[in-house]
């Protein structure tokens, strides 16, 4: 493949796969923990490049992961990418790499639950403090930065409330103040949003979701500059977080081949389901970034290229037991956490936000690859039984 000339969708099929081992069209799985050298000198040479060579020791790198790392870095527009054992491993590595005793991390109040847990229940024992902000107003985020703040950690859109943060403004203010920025870009995937191009330092993904795409692999990715990645490979990845198994890397590469096709389908189908829901008398509000009614529509259009399959809605009836019955009676929506696979999912939970007077019971919906008409008929039948 001619380097740098092909469009992203073409590169996604071929980048990093130029060498065909035994002519195999799909790269083999390098199911090995270590790599051998012809001489001690050769091994020393590889070691000299610092930690993290993909042909040294599989705790810090492996060729079955390298092919995916090249493709994700290309899509995100970052110098480098490194895969790790889970999305949370990626997130925790980035946070840990940027804090020390006395440091402060600013994040949004609707951040993914386990991240809130790390910041509020785990890191304080090492003297790391946290500040939670609503996040929809860039000035509020910027004004919350103190001399102790080392990292502003974002999640846009947030995966329950789908609120956005103004990435460009926040990144540029943080650069001026010498504060690093990170974002969980799992909702958008690198197809729909490229935060590094807006100035964000670290882009992390739970590849368990759309990148894997088939609900059969747990994985995470860190995309950033080489200078920022090197110490993470040396310390957090090298010493703490779980390595991704070569087979899981291979599964991610297979998932990436159809990422665009799947995202296009999720987007179209979810837009139709969300649009239909918005018209139902038993629905109070739909939280979906691509609806005309989305309060941050301008920002959505400025910083995202489209929307995915995940959104939430507020039913008028807020009785948790009726909402649970509504979910239980759905035929095509699985009940479970996660999202980004082939299957549609639904969950209900109370959500509290700084700007809401009291918790609201939301229904989070993931629109999978089924026929959307079946999904709409399913929602309608269960709602007629339990929500009207
Ligand atoms: C938005 C978001 N970020 C991160 C994660 C964590 O990813 P993983 O389960 O791969 O650790 C999840 C998992 O549900 C998620 O929804």
mmCIF file of C-alpha atoms and ligand atoms in Angstrom:
data_model
loop_
_atom_site.group_PDB
_atom_site.id
_atom_site.type_symbol
_atom_site.label_atom_id
_atom_site.label_comp_id
_atom_site.label_asym_id
_atom_site.label_seq_id
_atom_site.Cartn_x
_atom_site.Cartn_y
_atom_site.Cartn_z
ATOM 1 C CA UNK A 1 0.000 0.000 0.000
ATOM 2 C CA UNK A 2 1.303 3.434 -0.890
ATOM 3 C CA UNK A 3 2.041 5.070 2.441
ATOM 4 C CA UNK A 4 -0.107 8.032 3.413
ATOM 5 C CA UNK A 5 -2.049 8.190 0.153
ATOM 6 C CA UNK A 6 -4.934 5.848 0.878
ATOM 7 C CA UNK A 7 -8.120 7.004 2.542
ATOM 8 C CA UNK A 8 -8.882 5.872 6.110
ATOM 9 C CA UNK A 9 -11.293 3.074 5.164
ATOM 10 C CA UNK A 10 -8.680 1.599 2.828
ATOM 11 C CA UNK A 11 -5.880 1.911 5.370
ATOM 12 C CA UNK A 12 -8.088 0.199 7.922
ATOM 13 C CA UNK A 13 -8.039 -2.960 5.808
ATOM 14 C CA UNK A 14 -4.314 -2.993 5.052
ATOM 15 C CA UNK A 15 -2.208 -0.812 7.360
ATOM 16 C CA UNK A 16 0.369 -2.865 9.287
ATOM 17 C CA UNK A 17 -0.452 -5.974 7.261
ATOM 18 C CA UNK A 18 2.028 -5.402 4.416
ATOM 19 C CA UNK A 19 4.018 -8.537 5.289
ATOM 20 C CA UNK A 20 1.971 -11.616 4.434
ATOM 21 C CA UNK A 21 3.259 -14.459 6.630
ATOM 22 C CA UNK A 22 3.170 -17.659 4.495
ATOM 23 C CA UNK A 23 0.805 -15.703 2.230
ATOM 24 C CA UNK A 24 -1.933 -15.700 4.887
ATOM 25 C CA UNK A 25 -4.474 -12.973 4.102
ATOM 26 C CA UNK A 26 -5.315 -12.489 7.802
ATOM 27 C CA UNK A 27 -2.286 -11.876 10.021
ATOM 28 C CA UNK A 28 -1.432 -14.879 12.222
ATOM 29 C CA UNK A 29 -1.844 -14.771 15.993
ATOM 30 C CA UNK A 30 1.555 -14.353 17.634
ATOM 31 C CA UNK A 31 0.630 -16.513 20.602
ATOM 32 C CA UNK A 32 3.955 -16.184 22.388
ATOM 33 C CA UNK A 33 5.184 -14.487 25.515
ATOM 34 C CA UNK A 34 8.700 -13.734 24.300
ATOM 35 C CA UNK A 35 10.764 -13.144 21.182
ATOM 36 C CA UNK A 36 14.212 -14.578 20.496
ATOM 37 C CA UNK A 37 17.260 -12.865 19.057
ATOM 38 C CA UNK A 38 20.182 -14.232 17.048
ATOM 39 C CA UNK A 39 22.730 -12.561 19.280
ATOM 40 C CA UNK A 40 22.953 -10.728 22.591
ATOM 41 C CA UNK A 41 23.956 -7.640 20.600
ATOM 42 C CA UNK A 42 20.717 -7.801 18.575
ATOM 43 C CA UNK A 43 18.679 -8.066 21.775
ATOM 44 C CA UNK A 44 20.563 -5.117 23.271
ATOM 45 C CA UNK A 45 19.790 -3.041 20.177
ATOM 46 C CA UNK A 46 16.033 -3.640 20.553
ATOM 47 C CA UNK A 47 16.241 -2.907 24.297
ATOM 48 C CA UNK A 48 18.019 0.379 23.545
ATOM 49 C CA UNK A 49 14.870 1.789 21.936
ATOM 50 C CA UNK A 50 13.327 1.779 25.385
ATOM 51 C CA UNK A 51 10.513 -0.329 26.733
ATOM 52 C CA UNK A 52 7.604 -1.411 24.594
ATOM 53 C CA UNK A 53 9.062 -2.906 21.436
ATOM 54 C CA UNK A 54 6.444 -5.165 19.894
ATOM 55 C CA UNK A 55 9.015 -7.925 19.400
ATOM 56 C CA UNK A 56 10.574 -8.272 22.839
ATOM 57 C CA UNK A 57 8.210 -9.536 25.566
ATOM 58 C CA UNK A 58 4.414 -9.691 25.342
ATOM 59 C CA UNK A 59 3.755 -7.919 28.630
ATOM 60 C CA UNK A 60 4.675 -4.676 26.882
ATOM 61 C CA UNK A 61 3.985 -5.423 23.205
ATOM 62 C CA UNK A 62 3.160 -8.053 20.589
ATOM 63 C CA UNK A 63 2.838 -8.005 16.755
ATOM 64 C CA UNK A 64 -0.804 -9.158 16.957
ATOM 65 C CA UNK A 65 -1.527 -5.969 18.882
ATOM 66 C CA UNK A 66 0.786 -3.762 16.811
ATOM 67 C CA UNK A 67 -1.385 -4.033 13.711
ATOM 68 C CA UNK A 68 -4.410 -2.710 15.660
ATOM 69 C CA UNK A 69 -2.314 -0.026 17.351
ATOM 70 C CA UNK A 70 -1.173 1.285 13.957
ATOM 71 C CA UNK A 71 -4.736 1.423 12.689
ATOM 72 C CA UNK A 72 -6.168 3.142 15.794
ATOM 73 C CA UNK A 73 -3.357 5.737 15.823
ATOM 74 C CA UNK A 74 -3.984 6.402 12.131
ATOM 75 C CA UNK A 75 -7.730 6.845 12.733
ATOM 76 C CA UNK A 76 -7.266 9.057 15.810
ATOM 77 C CA UNK A 77 -4.493 11.113 14.222
ATOM 78 C CA UNK A 78 -2.054 10.421 17.070
ATOM 79 C CA UNK A 79 1.584 9.405 16.808
ATOM 80 C CA UNK A 80 1.093 6.227 18.792
ATOM 81 C CA UNK A 81 -1.452 3.876 20.293
ATOM 82 C CA UNK A 82 -1.010 1.090 22.809
ATOM 83 C CA UNK A 83 -3.518 -1.652 23.592
ATOM 84 C CA UNK A 84 -4.057 -2.890 27.137
ATOM 85 C CA UNK A 85 -6.262 -5.484 28.835
ATOM 86 C CA UNK A 86 -9.385 -3.317 29.300
ATOM 87 C CA UNK A 87 -10.791 0.167 28.864
ATOM 88 C CA UNK A 88 -10.412 0.733 32.604
ATOM 89 C CA UNK A 89 -6.730 -0.285 32.374
ATOM 90 C CA UNK A 90 -6.254 2.370 29.691
ATOM 91 C CA UNK A 91 -8.062 5.020 31.733
ATOM 92 C CA UNK A 92 -6.316 4.207 35.018
ATOM 93 C CA UNK A 93 -2.903 4.178 33.313
ATOM 94 C CA UNK A 94 -3.430 7.674 31.948
ATOM 95 C CA UNK A 95 -4.688 9.016 35.273
ATOM 96 C CA UNK A 96 -1.874 7.380 37.264
ATOM 97 C CA UNK A 97 0.748 8.671 34.840
ATOM 98 C CA UNK A 98 -0.342 12.231 35.555
ATOM 99 C CA UNK A 99 -0.787 12.364 39.320
ATOM 100 C CA UNK A 100 1.360 12.468 42.411
ATOM 101 C CA UNK A 101 0.559 13.127 46.046
ATOM 102 C CA UNK A 102 -1.220 16.504 46.292
ATOM 103 C CA UNK A 103 -2.315 16.517 42.644
ATOM 104 C CA UNK A 104 -5.880 17.268 41.586
ATOM 105 C CA UNK A 105 -7.936 15.773 38.738
ATOM 106 C CA UNK A 106 -10.903 17.639 37.257
ATOM 107 C CA UNK A 107 -13.649 15.574 35.653
ATOM 108 C CA UNK A 108 -17.353 15.642 34.813
ATOM 109 C CA UNK A 109 -20.066 14.535 37.221
ATOM 110 C CA UNK A 110 -21.574 12.116 34.683
ATOM 111 C CA UNK A 111 -18.260 10.316 34.123
ATOM 112 C CA UNK A 112 -18.312 6.487 33.721
ATOM 113 C CA UNK A 113 -18.976 5.032 37.215
ATOM 114 C CA UNK A 114 -15.730 3.085 37.790
ATOM 115 C CA UNK A 115 -13.710 6.209 36.891
ATOM 116 C CA UNK A 116 -15.625 8.140 39.541
ATOM 117 C CA UNK A 117 -14.827 5.298 41.927
ATOM 118 C CA UNK A 118 -11.082 5.454 41.161
ATOM 119 C CA UNK A 119 -11.072 9.220 41.704
ATOM 120 C CA UNK A 120 -13.246 9.364 44.816
ATOM 121 C CA UNK A 121 -12.510 6.106 46.638
ATOM 122 C CA UNK A 122 -9.067 4.944 45.525
ATOM 123 C CA UNK A 123 -6.729 7.783 44.609
ATOM 124 C CA UNK A 124 -7.432 9.903 47.728
ATOM 125 C CA UNK A 125 -5.511 7.324 49.758
ATOM 126 C CA UNK A 126 -2.413 8.486 47.842
ATOM 127 C CA UNK A 127 -3.283 12.137 48.458
ATOM 128 C CA UNK A 128 -4.837 12.791 45.036
ATOM 129 C CA UNK A 129 -7.885 15.075 45.125
ATOM 130 C CA UNK A 130 -10.743 15.434 42.645
ATOM 131 C CA UNK A 131 -13.091 18.119 41.384
ATOM 132 C CA UNK A 132 -16.346 17.245 39.637
ATOM 133 C CA UNK A 133 -17.951 19.715 37.250
ATOM 134 C CA UNK A 134 -21.107 19.678 35.161
ATOM 135 C CA UNK A 135 -18.948 19.999 32.039
ATOM 136 C CA UNK A 136 -21.485 21.468 29.629
ATOM 137 C CA UNK A 137 -20.027 24.958 30.162
ATOM 138 C CA UNK A 138 -16.351 25.196 29.131
ATOM 139 C CA UNK A 139 -15.731 28.186 31.421
ATOM 140 C CA UNK A 140 -16.877 26.191 34.440
ATOM 141 C CA UNK A 141 -14.360 23.441 33.590
ATOM 142 C CA UNK A 142 -11.553 25.944 33.008
ATOM 143 C CA UNK A 143 -12.352 27.952 36.153
ATOM 144 C CA UNK A 144 -12.228 24.811 38.288
ATOM 145 C CA UNK A 145 -8.532 24.294 37.449
ATOM 146 C CA UNK A 146 -6.237 25.111 40.367
ATOM 147 C CA UNK A 147 -2.418 25.168 40.561
ATOM 148 C CA UNK A 148 -2.699 21.557 41.864
ATOM 149 C CA UNK A 149 -4.659 20.347 38.827
ATOM 150 C CA UNK A 150 -2.551 18.030 36.677
ATOM 151 C CA UNK A 151 -5.229 16.423 34.529
ATOM 152 C CA UNK A 152 -8.629 17.326 33.109
ATOM 153 C CA UNK A 153 -10.361 14.051 32.306
ATOM 154 C CA UNK A 154 -13.331 14.251 29.921
ATOM 155 C CA UNK A 155 -15.978 11.933 28.540
ATOM 156 C CA UNK A 156 -17.844 13.446 25.631
ATOM 157 C CA UNK A 157 -20.522 12.382 24.962
ATOM 158 C CA UNK A 158 -21.002 10.960 28.458
ATOM 159 C CA UNK A 159 -22.387 7.451 28.174
ATOM 160 C CA UNK A 160 -25.562 7.902 30.277
ATOM 161 C CA UNK A 161 -26.610 11.506 29.803
ATOM 162 C CA UNK A 162 -24.893 12.141 26.440
ATOM 163 C CA UNK A 163 -23.787 15.617 27.443
ATOM 164 C CA UNK A 164 -20.853 17.117 25.585
ATOM 165 C CA UNK A 165 -17.831 19.142 26.618
ATOM 166 C CA UNK A 166 -16.265 21.749 24.358
ATOM 167 C CA UNK A 167 -13.029 19.889 23.607
ATOM 168 C CA UNK A 168 -11.272 22.608 21.621
ATOM 169 C CA UNK A 169 -11.818 25.351 24.199
ATOM 170 C CA UNK A 170 -10.963 23.177 27.158
ATOM 171 C CA UNK A 171 -7.850 21.760 25.460
ATOM 172 C CA UNK A 172 -6.547 25.171 24.500
ATOM 173 C CA UNK A 173 -7.087 26.635 27.998
ATOM 174 C CA UNK A 174 -5.382 23.603 29.545
ATOM 175 C CA UNK A 175 -2.416 23.968 27.198
ATOM 176 C CA UNK A 176 -2.001 27.577 28.307
ATOM 177 C CA UNK A 177 -2.114 26.497 31.959
ATOM 178 C CA UNK A 178 0.218 23.506 31.463
ATOM 179 C CA UNK A 179 -2.498 21.024 32.442
ATOM 180 C CA UNK A 180 -2.860 17.753 30.524
ATOM 181 C CA UNK A 181 -6.174 16.642 29.030
ATOM 182 C CA UNK A 182 -7.582 13.168 28.452
ATOM 183 C CA UNK A 183 -10.850 11.949 26.990
ATOM 184 C CA UNK A 184 -12.794 8.716 26.905
ATOM 185 C CA UNK A 185 -13.725 8.550 23.211
ATOM 186 C CA UNK A 186 -15.477 5.193 23.419
ATOM 187 C CA UNK A 187 -18.920 6.494 22.438
ATOM 188 C CA UNK A 188 -17.717 8.187 19.278
ATOM 189 C CA UNK A 189 -14.930 5.818 18.142
ATOM 190 C CA UNK A 190 -12.251 7.470 15.981
ATOM 191 C CA UNK A 191 -14.777 7.540 13.135
ATOM 192 C CA UNK A 192 -17.044 10.122 14.697
ATOM 193 C CA UNK A 193 -14.680 12.264 16.746
ATOM 194 C CA UNK A 194 -10.930 12.914 16.768
ATOM 195 C CA UNK A 195 -10.138 14.731 20.023
ATOM 196 C CA UNK A 196 -6.365 14.814 19.445
ATOM 197 C CA UNK A 197 -6.994 17.027 16.412
ATOM 198 C CA UNK A 198 -8.782 19.423 18.779
ATOM 199 C CA UNK A 199 -5.774 19.526 21.113
ATOM 200 C CA UNK A 200 -6.582 16.774 23.648
ATOM 201 C CA UNK A 201 -3.418 14.989 24.877
ATOM 202 C CA UNK A 202 -4.668 11.443 25.539
ATOM 203 C CA UNK A 203 -7.541 9.648 23.828
ATOM 204 C CA UNK A 204 -8.627 6.436 25.534
ATOM 205 C CA UNK A 205 -11.030 3.756 24.357
ATOM 206 C CA UNK A 206 -12.817 0.779 25.731
ATOM 207 C CA UNK A 207 -12.257 -1.409 22.658
ATOM 208 C CA UNK A 208 -14.653 -3.846 24.342
ATOM 209 C CA UNK A 209 -17.373 -1.765 22.699
ATOM 210 C CA UNK A 210 -17.427 -0.802 19.007
ATOM 211 C CA UNK A 211 -13.835 -1.675 18.070
ATOM 212 C CA UNK A 212 -14.292 -5.328 19.075
ATOM 213 C CA UNK A 213 -17.901 -4.989 17.986
ATOM 214 C CA UNK A 214 -19.087 -8.536 18.732
ATOM 215 C CA UNK A 215 -19.242 -8.656 22.566
ATOM 216 C CA UNK A 216 -16.493 -11.275 22.687
ATOM 217 C CA UNK A 217 -13.399 -9.344 23.815
ATOM 218 C CA UNK A 218 -12.410 -6.990 26.661
ATOM 219 C CA UNK A 219 -9.704 -4.498 25.660
ATOM 220 C CA UNK A 220 -8.578 -0.882 25.953
ATOM 221 C CA UNK A 221 -6.439 1.573 23.993
ATOM 222 C CA UNK A 222 -4.388 4.674 24.761
ATOM 223 C CA UNK A 223 -3.745 6.992 21.802
ATOM 224 C CA UNK A 224 -1.303 9.888 22.268
ATOM 225 C CA UNK A 225 2.136 11.209 21.341
ATOM 226 C CA UNK A 226 5.206 9.003 21.578
ATOM 227 C CA UNK A 227 6.623 11.200 24.345
ATOM 228 C CA UNK A 228 3.503 10.774 26.494
ATOM 229 C CA UNK A 229 3.182 7.056 25.791
ATOM 230 C CA UNK A 230 6.768 6.056 26.612
ATOM 231 C CA UNK A 231 6.583 6.583 30.380
ATOM 232 C CA UNK A 232 3.165 4.892 30.507
ATOM 233 C CA UNK A 233 4.620 1.807 28.810
ATOM 234 C CA UNK A 234 7.568 1.842 31.182
ATOM 235 C CA UNK A 235 5.648 2.285 34.440
ATOM 236 C CA UNK A 236 1.870 1.751 34.332
ATOM 237 C CA UNK A 237 1.719 -0.826 31.510
ATOM 238 C CA UNK A 238 5.064 -2.413 32.380
ATOM 239 C CA UNK A 239 4.274 -2.806 36.072
ATOM 240 C CA UNK A 240 0.564 -2.629 36.822
ATOM 241 C CA UNK A 241 -2.087 -3.073 34.142
ATOM 242 C CA UNK A 242 -3.005 -6.302 32.411
ATOM 243 C CA UNK A 243 -1.549 -6.971 28.975
ATOM 244 C CA UNK A 244 -3.943 -7.757 26.140
ATOM 245 C CA UNK A 245 -3.690 -11.367 24.936
ATOM 246 C CA UNK A 246 -2.550 -11.790 21.300
ATOM 247 C CA UNK A 247 -5.809 -13.540 20.326
ATOM 248 C CA UNK A 248 -7.785 -10.592 21.684
ATOM 249 C CA UNK A 249 -5.642 -8.279 19.545
ATOM 250 C CA UNK A 250 -6.459 -10.453 16.545
ATOM 251 C CA UNK A 251 -10.197 -10.198 17.348
ATOM 252 C CA UNK A 252 -9.910 -6.405 17.510
ATOM 253 C CA UNK A 253 -8.271 -6.344 14.088
ATOM 254 C CA UNK A 254 -11.166 -8.359 12.701
ATOM 255 C CA UNK A 255 -13.619 -5.983 14.380
ATOM 256 C CA UNK A 256 -11.872 -2.936 12.920
ATOM 257 C CA UNK A 257 -12.417 -4.171 9.360
ATOM 258 C CA UNK A 258 -16.166 -3.586 9.700
ATOM 259 C CA UNK A 259 -16.115 -0.656 12.153
ATOM 260 C CA UNK A 260 -17.336 1.891 9.629
ATOM 261 C CA UNK A 261 -20.087 -0.355 8.259
ATOM 262 C CA UNK A 262 -21.333 -1.124 11.761
ATOM 263 C CA UNK A 263 -21.190 2.467 12.998
ATOM 264 C CA UNK A 264 -23.101 3.633 9.924
ATOM 265 C CA UNK A 265 -25.822 1.089 10.668
ATOM 266 C CA UNK A 266 -25.959 1.827 14.425
ATOM 267 C CA UNK A 267 -26.203 5.553 13.675
ATOM 268 C CA UNK A 268 -29.041 5.285 11.184
ATOM 269 C CA UNK A 269 -31.038 2.753 13.190
ATOM 270 C CA UNK A 270 -30.553 4.568 16.534
ATOM 271 C CA UNK A 271 -31.602 7.861 14.974
ATOM 272 C CA UNK A 272 -34.825 6.263 13.765
ATOM 273 C CA UNK A 273 -35.548 4.585 17.108
ATOM 274 C CA UNK A 274 -34.716 7.777 19.079
ATOM 275 C CA UNK A 275 -36.821 9.888 16.691
ATOM 276 C CA UNK A 276 -39.748 7.493 17.125
ATOM 277 C CA UNK A 277 -39.371 7.531 20.920
ATOM 278 C CA UNK A 278 -39.405 11.315 20.971
ATOM 279 C CA UNK A 279 -42.891 11.261 19.455
ATOM 280 C CA UNK A 280 -44.360 8.858 22.024
ATOM 281 C CA UNK A 281 -46.709 10.381 24.640
ATOM 282 C CA UNK A 282 -45.162 8.185 27.399
ATOM 283 C CA UNK A 283 -41.696 9.664 26.823
ATOM 284 C CA UNK A 284 -40.687 12.857 28.627
ATOM 285 C CA UNK A 285 -37.326 13.461 26.944
ATOM 286 C CA UNK A 286 -34.798 11.654 24.748
ATOM 287 C CA UNK A 287 -31.077 12.251 25.326
ATOM 288 C CA UNK A 288 -29.516 11.633 21.924
ATOM 289 C CA UNK A 289 -26.838 13.828 20.409
ATOM 290 C CA UNK A 290 -28.147 13.837 16.852
ATOM 291 C CA UNK A 291 -31.750 14.869 17.564
ATOM 292 C CA UNK A 292 -32.704 18.396 16.508
ATOM 293 C CA UNK A 293 -33.897 18.896 20.114
ATOM 294 C CA UNK A 294 -30.451 18.082 21.584
ATOM 295 C CA UNK A 295 -29.541 21.134 23.717
ATOM 296 C CA UNK A 296 -25.884 21.198 22.574
ATOM 297 C CA UNK A 297 -26.656 20.730 18.891
ATOM 298 C CA UNK A 298 -24.212 23.394 17.684
ATOM 299 C CA UNK A 299 -21.344 21.844 19.602
ATOM 300 C CA UNK A 300 -22.309 18.374 18.373
ATOM 301 C CA UNK A 301 -22.172 19.589 14.784
ATOM 302 C CA UNK A 302 -18.848 21.350 15.364
ATOM 303 C CA UNK A 303 -16.900 18.571 17.048
ATOM 304 C CA UNK A 304 -18.503 15.296 15.969
ATOM 305 C CA UNK A 305 -19.037 13.715 12.568
ATOM 306 C CA UNK A 306 -22.078 11.726 13.589
ATOM 307 C CA UNK A 307 -23.701 9.715 16.359
ATOM 308 C CA UNK A 308 -23.614 6.088 17.457
ATOM 309 C CA UNK A 309 -26.136 3.522 18.639
ATOM 310 C CA UNK A 310 -26.331 4.515 22.311
ATOM 311 C CA UNK A 311 -28.779 6.976 23.892
ATOM 312 C CA UNK A 312 -31.124 7.292 26.839
ATOM 313 C CA UNK A 313 -34.629 8.514 27.469
ATOM 314 C CA UNK A 314 -36.745 9.607 30.420
ATOM 315 C CA UNK A 315 -40.132 7.927 30.557
ATOM 316 C CA UNK A 316 -42.969 10.066 31.996
ATOM 317 C CA UNK A 317 -43.646 7.291 34.501
ATOM 318 C CA UNK A 318 -40.747 7.344 36.929
ATOM 319 C CA UNK A 319 -41.844 4.351 39.007
ATOM 320 C CA UNK A 320 -38.777 2.019 39.076
ATOM 321 C CA UNK A 321 -40.822 -1.174 39.343
ATOM 322 C CA UNK A 322 -42.875 -0.337 36.227
ATOM 323 C CA UNK A 323 -39.718 0.607 34.374
ATOM 324 C CA UNK A 324 -38.152 -2.716 35.320
ATOM 325 C CA UNK A 325 -41.223 -4.566 34.021
ATOM 326 C CA UNK A 326 -40.956 -2.571 30.781
ATOM 327 C CA UNK A 327 -37.337 -3.716 30.353
ATOM 328 C CA UNK A 328 -38.053 -7.312 31.419
ATOM 329 C CA UNK A 329 -40.773 -7.677 28.790
ATOM 330 C CA UNK A 330 -38.644 -6.542 25.841
ATOM 331 C CA UNK A 331 -37.994 -9.402 23.426
ATOM 332 C CA UNK A 332 -35.021 -8.165 21.396
ATOM 333 C CA UNK A 333 -33.165 -6.021 23.944
ATOM 334 C CA UNK A 334 -30.768 -7.917 26.186
ATOM 335 C CA UNK A 335 -30.493 -6.825 29.810
ATOM 336 C CA UNK A 336 -26.865 -6.151 30.573
ATOM 337 C CA UNK A 337 -24.092 -3.628 30.905
ATOM 338 C CA UNK A 338 -21.706 -2.660 28.090
ATOM 339 C CA UNK A 339 -22.732 -1.895 24.494
ATOM 340 C CA UNK A 340 -21.166 -1.606 21.038
ATOM 341 C CA UNK A 341 -21.762 -5.226 20.027
ATOM 342 C CA UNK A 342 -24.213 -6.754 17.553
ATOM 343 C CA UNK A 343 -27.041 -7.019 20.078
ATOM 344 C CA UNK A 344 -29.504 -4.408 21.256
ATOM 345 C CA UNK A 345 -29.529 -3.729 25.003
ATOM 346 C CA UNK A 346 -31.663 -1.853 27.510
ATOM 347 C CA UNK A 347 -31.122 -0.875 31.137
ATOM 348 C CA UNK A 348 -32.852 1.387 33.606
ATOM 349 C CA UNK A 349 -31.229 3.263 36.471
ATOM 350 C CA UNK A 350 -31.613 6.390 38.587
ATOM 351 C CA UNK A 351 -29.146 9.092 37.531
ATOM 352 C CA UNK A 352 -28.122 12.072 39.681
ATOM 353 C CA UNK A 353 -26.485 15.143 38.212
ATOM 354 C CA UNK A 354 -25.290 18.360 39.843
ATOM 355 C CA UNK A 355 -27.773 20.332 37.761
ATOM 356 C CA UNK A 356 -30.775 18.083 38.460
ATOM 357 C CA UNK A 357 -32.778 18.761 41.640
ATOM 358 C CA UNK A 358 -33.458 15.054 42.123
ATOM 359 C CA UNK A 359 -32.375 11.771 40.502
ATOM 360 C CA UNK A 360 -34.169 10.810 37.299
ATOM 361 C CA UNK A 361 -34.843 7.277 36.166
ATOM 362 C CA UNK A 362 -33.394 6.869 32.704
ATOM 363 C CA UNK A 363 -33.697 4.031 30.247
ATOM 364 C CA UNK A 364 -30.456 3.536 28.347
ATOM 365 C CA UNK A 365 -30.862 1.921 24.974
ATOM 366 C CA UNK A 366 -28.242 0.449 22.695
ATOM 367 C CA UNK A 367 -29.475 -0.137 19.160
ATOM 368 C CA UNK A 368 -27.655 -3.154 17.752
ATOM 369 C CA UNK A 369 -27.604 -4.623 14.278
ATOM 370 C CA UNK A 370 -31.149 -6.008 14.295
ATOM 371 C CA UNK A 371 -33.856 -4.602 12.018
ATOM 372 C CA UNK A 372 -34.922 -1.336 13.649
ATOM 373 C CA UNK A 373 -38.599 -1.972 12.874
ATOM 374 C CA UNK A 374 -38.511 -5.072 15.102
ATOM 375 C CA UNK A 375 -36.943 -2.958 17.842
ATOM 376 C CA UNK A 376 -39.571 -0.221 17.571
ATOM 377 C CA UNK A 377 -42.413 -2.781 17.639
ATOM 378 C CA UNK A 378 -40.790 -4.393 20.687
ATOM 379 C CA UNK A 379 -40.528 -1.078 22.593
ATOM 380 C CA UNK A 380 -44.105 -0.195 21.631
ATOM 381 C CA UNK A 381 -45.562 -3.516 22.803
ATOM 382 C CA UNK A 382 -43.836 -3.387 26.186
ATOM 383 C CA UNK A 383 -44.584 0.307 26.733
ATOM 384 C CA UNK A 384 -48.295 -0.272 26.019
ATOM 385 C CA UNK A 385 -48.287 -2.884 28.790
ATOM 386 C CA UNK A 386 -46.277 -0.986 31.384
ATOM 387 C CA UNK A 387 -45.816 2.716 30.639
ATOM 388 C CA UNK A 388 -49.204 4.012 29.458
HETATM 389 C C1 LIG B 1 -17.827 4.907 28.493
HETATM 390 C C2 LIG B 1 -17.031 3.749 28.995
HETATM 391 N N1 LIG B 1 -15.719 3.926 29.225
HETATM 392 C C3 LIG B 1 -14.945 2.930 29.702
HETATM 393 C C4 LIG B 1 -15.477 1.687 29.967
HETATM 394 C C5 LIG B 1 -14.592 0.625 30.539
HETATM 395 O O1 LIG B 1 -14.219 -0.280 29.572
HETATM 396 P P1 LIG B 1 -13.820 -1.793 29.896
HETATM 397 O O2 LIG B 1 -15.068 -2.495 30.339
HETATM 398 O O3 LIG B 1 -13.260 -2.277 28.619
HETATM 399 O O4 LIG B 1 -12.803 -1.739 31.000
HETATM 400 C C6 LIG B 1 -16.838 1.451 29.713
HETATM 401 C C7 LIG B 1 -17.417 0.115 29.967
HETATM 402 O O5 LIG B 1 -18.619 -0.078 30.021
HETATM 403 C C8 LIG B 1 -17.633 2.521 29.229
HETATM 404 O O6 LIG B 1 -18.956 2.368 29.016
#
